[in-house]
Amino acid sequence: MPDCRCEAGPLFSSGRARSMNIAPQKGPAVDKIDKLVFRIAVGFVGVGLLLAIVSTQRTNAGTEESASTGKTPSAINSTDQQFVRRVAASALMDVELGKLATKKALSNDVRTYGQQMVDDHSKAGDHLRQLAAKRGMTLAPKLPNGGLATRNRLSRFSGDQFDAAYMEEMLKDHKQDVEDFRRESRVTHDPDIRGFVTETLPILEDHLKKAEAIAPDVKAQRSALQKPSAAKLKLR
């Protein structure tokens, strides 16, 4: 009987390897490339996570800032509110009377003073309205009844009579204003109100000094005009 044993040669071994899906072994160079690719992939993932964290933090910060700026402003307490309303009404009156002075005054000093009242008290009134609006407070846009009565009374005068009546009113008004502002500076704890008082008080003190200087001169001039001349006395 012939010998049927066959010697397994290279072809058999190769076919067996292919049929069993045995992958060929990788070399050192391939391992290095795989590790490099893995590290690069991990690096991209890390960068992506870092960017996501930064974006989230910025979004949260923006949300918190919007919430802080959009919150309802704190209300002004009752004492400060009364002060704000008094000053607003006084500023309106000083502007209106100042306009009268620029038209009706005889004295150049009185006309100049009236224009300064228009300029300075218009600015103070605008500042005060902005402050009040910021703090949720509404101010009357027109003169109160007392201010209207004063304006109507002075509007009936002219010449030296107007000068004397106007400066008397300014002297009284600014004495009251300066006293009111000094008192408010001692009692208020509101930073917005304190800032307004600090800015405006020196202006009012300057107004008072000028009124104290002009009023006596105007009064003396009016008295001189009212006195009868020597010629008239002789005729009597």
Tab-separated table of C-alpha atoms in Angstrom:
chain	number	residue	atom	x	y	z
A	1	MET	CA	0.000	0.000	0.000
A	2	PRO	CA	1.528	3.246	-1.025
A	3	ASP	CA	2.460	5.745	1.707
A	4	CYS	CA	-0.255	8.521	1.747
A	5	ARG	CA	1.380	10.783	4.286
A	6	CYS	CA	1.753	14.249	2.987
A	7	GLU	CA	4.147	16.754	4.348
A	8	ALA	CA	2.557	20.029	5.313
A	9	GLY	CA	4.325	22.635	3.213
A	10	PRO	CA	4.325	26.374	3.232
A	11	LEU	CA	1.202	26.592	1.052
A	12	PHE	CA	-0.879	24.676	3.585
A	13	SER	CA	0.367	26.790	6.407
A	14	SER	CA	-0.456	29.997	4.516
A	15	GLY	CA	-3.929	28.799	3.660
A	16	ARG	CA	-4.608	27.788	7.216
A	17	ALA	CA	-3.552	31.155	8.453
A	18	ARG	CA	-5.871	32.867	6.028
A	19	SER	CA	-8.809	30.597	6.908
A	20	MET	CA	-8.385	31.316	10.632
A	21	ASN	CA	-8.207	35.131	10.053
A	22	ILE	CA	-5.022	35.456	11.973
A	23	ALA	CA	-3.758	39.067	11.486
A	24	PRO	CA	-0.124	39.514	10.860
A	25	GLN	CA	1.817	40.948	13.801
A	26	LYS	CA	2.473	44.715	13.837
A	27	GLY	CA	5.916	46.083	13.968
A	28	PRO	CA	7.340	48.715	16.324
A	29	ALA	CA	6.788	51.536	13.789
A	30	VAL	CA	3.069	50.740	13.534
A	31	ASP	CA	2.711	50.732	17.334
A	32	LYS	CA	4.292	54.210	17.541
A	33	ILE	CA	1.872	55.559	14.918
A	34	ASP	CA	-1.127	54.110	16.767
A	35	LYS	CA	0.003	55.659	20.027
A	36	LEU	CA	0.560	59.036	18.341
A	37	VAL	CA	-2.907	58.974	16.796
A	38	PHE	CA	-4.425	58.076	20.173
A	39	ARG	CA	-2.612	60.933	21.894
A	40	ILE	CA	-3.741	63.398	19.226
A	41	ALA	CA	-7.344	62.243	19.599
A	42	VAL	CA	-7.179	62.599	23.375
A	43	GLY	CA	-5.691	66.077	22.933
A	44	PHE	CA	-8.556	67.198	20.691
A	45	VAL	CA	-11.089	65.897	23.197
A	46	GLY	CA	-9.359	67.771	26.003
A	47	VAL	CA	-9.292	71.032	24.052
A	48	GLY	CA	-12.975	70.616	23.208
A	49	LEU	CA	-13.884	70.111	26.863
A	50	LEU	CA	-11.836	73.176	27.877
A	51	LEU	CA	-13.551	75.363	25.264
A	52	ALA	CA	-16.946	74.101	26.381
A	53	ILE	CA	-16.155	74.988	30.021
A	54	VAL	CA	-14.937	78.506	29.100
A	55	SER	CA	-18.033	79.114	26.955
A	56	THR	CA	-20.316	77.989	29.785
A	57	GLN	CA	-18.558	80.274	32.277
A	58	ARG	CA	-18.884	83.271	29.935
A	59	THR	CA	-22.543	82.555	29.368
A	60	ASN	CA	-23.199	82.290	33.095
A	61	ALA	CA	-21.273	85.500	33.743
A	62	GLY	CA	-23.275	87.340	31.088
A	63	THR	CA	-26.523	86.049	32.536
A	64	GLU	CA	-25.555	87.140	36.044
A	65	GLU	CA	-24.515	90.586	34.783
A	66	SER	CA	-27.787	91.038	32.914
A	67	ALA	CA	-29.708	89.986	35.984
A	68	SER	CA	-27.784	92.424	38.175
A	69	THR	CA	-28.260	95.385	35.812
A	70	GLY	CA	-31.888	94.580	35.193
A	71	LYS	CA	-32.955	94.358	38.801
A	72	THR	CA	-35.438	96.864	40.178
A	73	PRO	CA	-33.657	99.916	41.709
A	74	SER	CA	-34.134	100.482	45.408
A	75	ALA	CA	-36.748	103.078	46.340
A	76	ILE	CA	-35.826	106.446	47.847
A	77	ASN	CA	-36.968	106.745	51.456
A	78	SER	CA	-39.766	109.135	52.372
A	79	THR	CA	-37.524	111.872	53.835
A	80	ASP	CA	-35.337	111.990	50.733
A	81	GLN	CA	-38.409	111.889	48.494
A	82	GLN	CA	-39.804	114.996	50.189
A	83	PHE	CA	-36.474	116.754	49.666
A	84	VAL	CA	-36.357	115.776	45.977
A	85	ARG	CA	-39.903	117.048	45.376
A	86	ARG	CA	-39.195	120.366	47.135
A	87	VAL	CA	-36.017	120.935	45.154
A	88	ALA	CA	-37.659	120.003	41.858
A	89	ALA	CA	-40.492	122.494	42.462
A	90	SER	CA	-38.027	125.205	43.526
A	91	ALA	CA	-35.886	124.636	40.425
A	92	LEU	CA	-38.931	124.995	38.170
A	93	MET	CA	-39.916	128.244	39.865
A	94	ASP	CA	-36.396	129.705	39.678
A	95	VAL	CA	-36.274	128.964	35.954
A	96	GLU	CA	-39.669	130.565	35.309
A	97	LEU	CA	-38.901	133.659	37.390
A	98	GLY	CA	-35.473	133.922	35.769
A	99	LYS	CA	-37.129	134.045	32.356
A	100	LEU	CA	-39.312	136.890	33.606
A	101	ALA	CA	-36.240	138.754	34.864
A	102	THR	CA	-34.501	138.577	31.482
A	103	LYS	CA	-37.531	140.343	29.945
A	104	LYS	CA	-38.841	142.707	32.610
A	105	ALA	CA	-35.870	143.772	34.778
A	106	LEU	CA	-34.567	147.321	34.607
A	107	SER	CA	-31.175	146.616	36.165
A	108	ASN	CA	-28.481	144.870	34.104
A	109	ASP	CA	-27.387	143.018	37.243
A	110	VAL	CA	-30.889	141.665	37.756
A	111	ARG	CA	-31.187	140.561	34.131
A	112	THR	CA	-27.816	138.804	34.325
A	113	TYR	CA	-28.812	137.153	37.581
A	114	GLY	CA	-32.097	135.993	36.038
A	115	GLN	CA	-30.259	134.366	33.112
A	116	GLN	CA	-27.965	132.555	35.525
A	117	MET	CA	-31.013	131.212	37.346
A	118	VAL	CA	-32.386	129.865	34.053
A	119	ASP	CA	-29.093	128.172	33.167
A	120	ASP	CA	-28.104	126.750	36.559
A	121	HIS	CA	-31.528	125.633	37.748
A	122	SER	CA	-32.362	124.064	34.383
A	123	LYS	CA	-29.252	121.882	34.721
A	124	ALA	CA	-30.032	121.045	38.345
A	125	GLY	CA	-33.625	120.188	37.458
A	126	ASP	CA	-32.540	117.908	34.607
A	127	HIS	CA	-30.069	116.150	36.896
A	128	LEU	CA	-32.726	115.669	39.531
A	129	ARG	CA	-35.275	114.273	37.056
A	130	GLN	CA	-32.728	111.765	35.764
A	131	LEU	CA	-31.896	110.732	39.323
A	132	ALA	CA	-35.574	110.332	40.197
A	133	ALA	CA	-36.319	108.297	37.055
A	134	LYS	CA	-33.370	106.012	37.788
A	135	ARG	CA	-34.821	105.312	41.232
A	136	GLY	CA	-38.418	104.835	40.059
A	137	MET	CA	-39.715	108.217	41.212
A	138	THR	CA	-41.874	110.544	39.079
A	139	LEU	CA	-41.666	114.337	39.470
A	140	ALA	CA	-44.306	116.887	38.545
A	141	PRO	CA	-43.447	118.527	35.192
A	142	LYS	CA	-45.178	121.828	36.018
A	143	LEU	CA	-45.071	124.488	38.694
A	144	PRO	CA	-47.163	123.781	41.798
A	145	ASN	CA	-49.888	126.226	42.738
A	146	GLY	CA	-47.633	128.214	45.063
A	147	GLY	CA	-45.055	128.728	42.304
A	148	LEU	CA	-47.724	129.739	39.833
A	149	ALA	CA	-49.055	132.345	42.271
A	150	THR	CA	-45.567	133.830	42.739
A	151	ARG	CA	-44.926	133.993	38.991
A	152	ASN	CA	-48.297	135.624	38.349
A	153	ARG	CA	-47.677	138.194	41.077
A	154	LEU	CA	-44.230	139.167	39.737
A	155	SER	CA	-45.432	139.239	36.142
A	156	ARG	CA	-47.615	142.256	37.026
A	157	PHE	CA	-44.532	144.317	37.937
A	158	SER	CA	-42.053	146.061	35.673
A	159	GLY	CA	-38.934	148.201	35.894
A	160	ASP	CA	-37.507	148.967	39.308
A	161	GLN	CA	-40.640	147.585	40.986
A	162	PHE	CA	-40.014	144.211	39.357
A	163	ASP	CA	-36.312	144.325	40.236
A	164	ALA	CA	-37.020	144.858	43.929
A	165	ALA	CA	-39.766	142.232	44.120
A	166	TYR	CA	-37.761	139.674	42.145
A	167	MET	CA	-34.549	140.021	44.130
A	168	GLU	CA	-36.493	139.914	47.397
A	169	GLU	CA	-37.999	136.612	46.236
A	170	MET	CA	-34.580	135.259	45.163
A	171	LEU	CA	-33.033	136.223	48.483
A	172	LYS	CA	-35.757	134.440	50.439
A	173	ASP	CA	-35.790	131.433	48.096
A	174	HIS	CA	-32.050	130.806	48.149
A	175	LYS	CA	-31.764	131.214	51.917
A	176	GLN	CA	-34.335	128.439	52.193
A	177	ASP	CA	-32.609	126.315	49.533
A	178	VAL	CA	-29.175	126.536	51.138
A	179	GLU	CA	-30.610	125.666	54.545
A	180	ASP	CA	-32.532	122.736	53.034
A	181	PHE	CA	-29.486	121.352	51.195
A	182	ARG	CA	-27.232	121.659	54.241
A	183	ARG	CA	-29.752	119.787	56.361
A	184	GLU	CA	-30.134	117.085	53.716
A	185	SER	CA	-26.367	116.648	53.521
A	186	ARG	CA	-26.388	115.775	57.234
A	187	VAL	CA	-29.258	113.295	57.219
A	188	THR	CA	-29.258	111.469	53.879
A	189	HIS	CA	-27.606	108.064	53.472
A	190	ASP	CA	-28.573	107.712	49.825
A	191	PRO	CA	-25.451	107.888	47.589
A	192	ASP	CA	-27.335	109.372	44.622
A	193	ILE	CA	-28.981	112.084	46.735
A	194	ARG	CA	-25.713	112.851	48.522
A	195	GLY	CA	-23.910	113.212	45.204
A	196	PHE	CA	-26.545	115.642	43.930
A	197	VAL	CA	-26.423	117.691	47.137
A	198	THR	CA	-22.613	117.850	47.110
A	199	GLU	CA	-22.615	119.033	43.504
A	200	THR	CA	-25.441	121.575	43.803
A	201	LEU	CA	-24.947	123.176	47.228
A	202	PRO	CA	-21.912	125.319	46.238
A	203	ILE	CA	-23.902	126.674	43.273
A	204	LEU	CA	-26.796	127.661	45.535
A	205	GLU	CA	-24.427	129.299	48.007
A	206	ASP	CA	-23.027	131.365	45.140
A	207	HIS	CA	-26.572	132.329	44.098
A	208	LEU	CA	-27.307	133.452	47.659
A	209	LYS	CA	-24.165	135.594	47.859
A	210	LYS	CA	-25.037	137.353	44.621
A	211	ALA	CA	-28.625	137.915	45.739
A	212	GLU	CA	-27.371	139.393	49.014
A	213	ALA	CA	-25.175	141.771	47.026
A	214	ILE	CA	-27.765	142.801	44.419
A	215	ALA	CA	-30.911	143.062	46.552
A	216	PRO	CA	-29.804	146.037	48.728
A	217	ASP	CA	-28.644	147.992	45.664
A	218	VAL	CA	-31.933	147.394	43.890
A	219	LYS	CA	-33.904	148.383	46.991
A	220	ALA	CA	-31.877	151.565	47.411
A	221	GLN	CA	-32.344	152.449	43.767
A	222	ARG	CA	-36.088	151.970	44.041
A	223	SER	CA	-36.241	154.138	47.167
A	224	ALA	CA	-34.318	156.878	45.400
A	225	LEU	CA	-36.698	156.801	42.447
A	226	GLN	CA	-39.703	157.004	44.749
A	227	LYS	CA	-38.441	160.065	46.654
A	228	PRO	CA	-39.795	163.402	45.345
A	229	SER	CA	-37.190	165.714	43.886
A	230	ALA	CA	-36.196	169.011	45.621
A	231	ALA	CA	-37.930	171.001	42.921
A	232	LYS	CA	-41.195	169.212	43.536
A	233	LEU	CA	-40.888	169.820	47.273
A	234	LYS	CA	-40.482	173.579	46.716
A	235	LEU	CA	-43.566	173.648	44.526
A	236	ARG	CA	-45.520	172.149	47.365
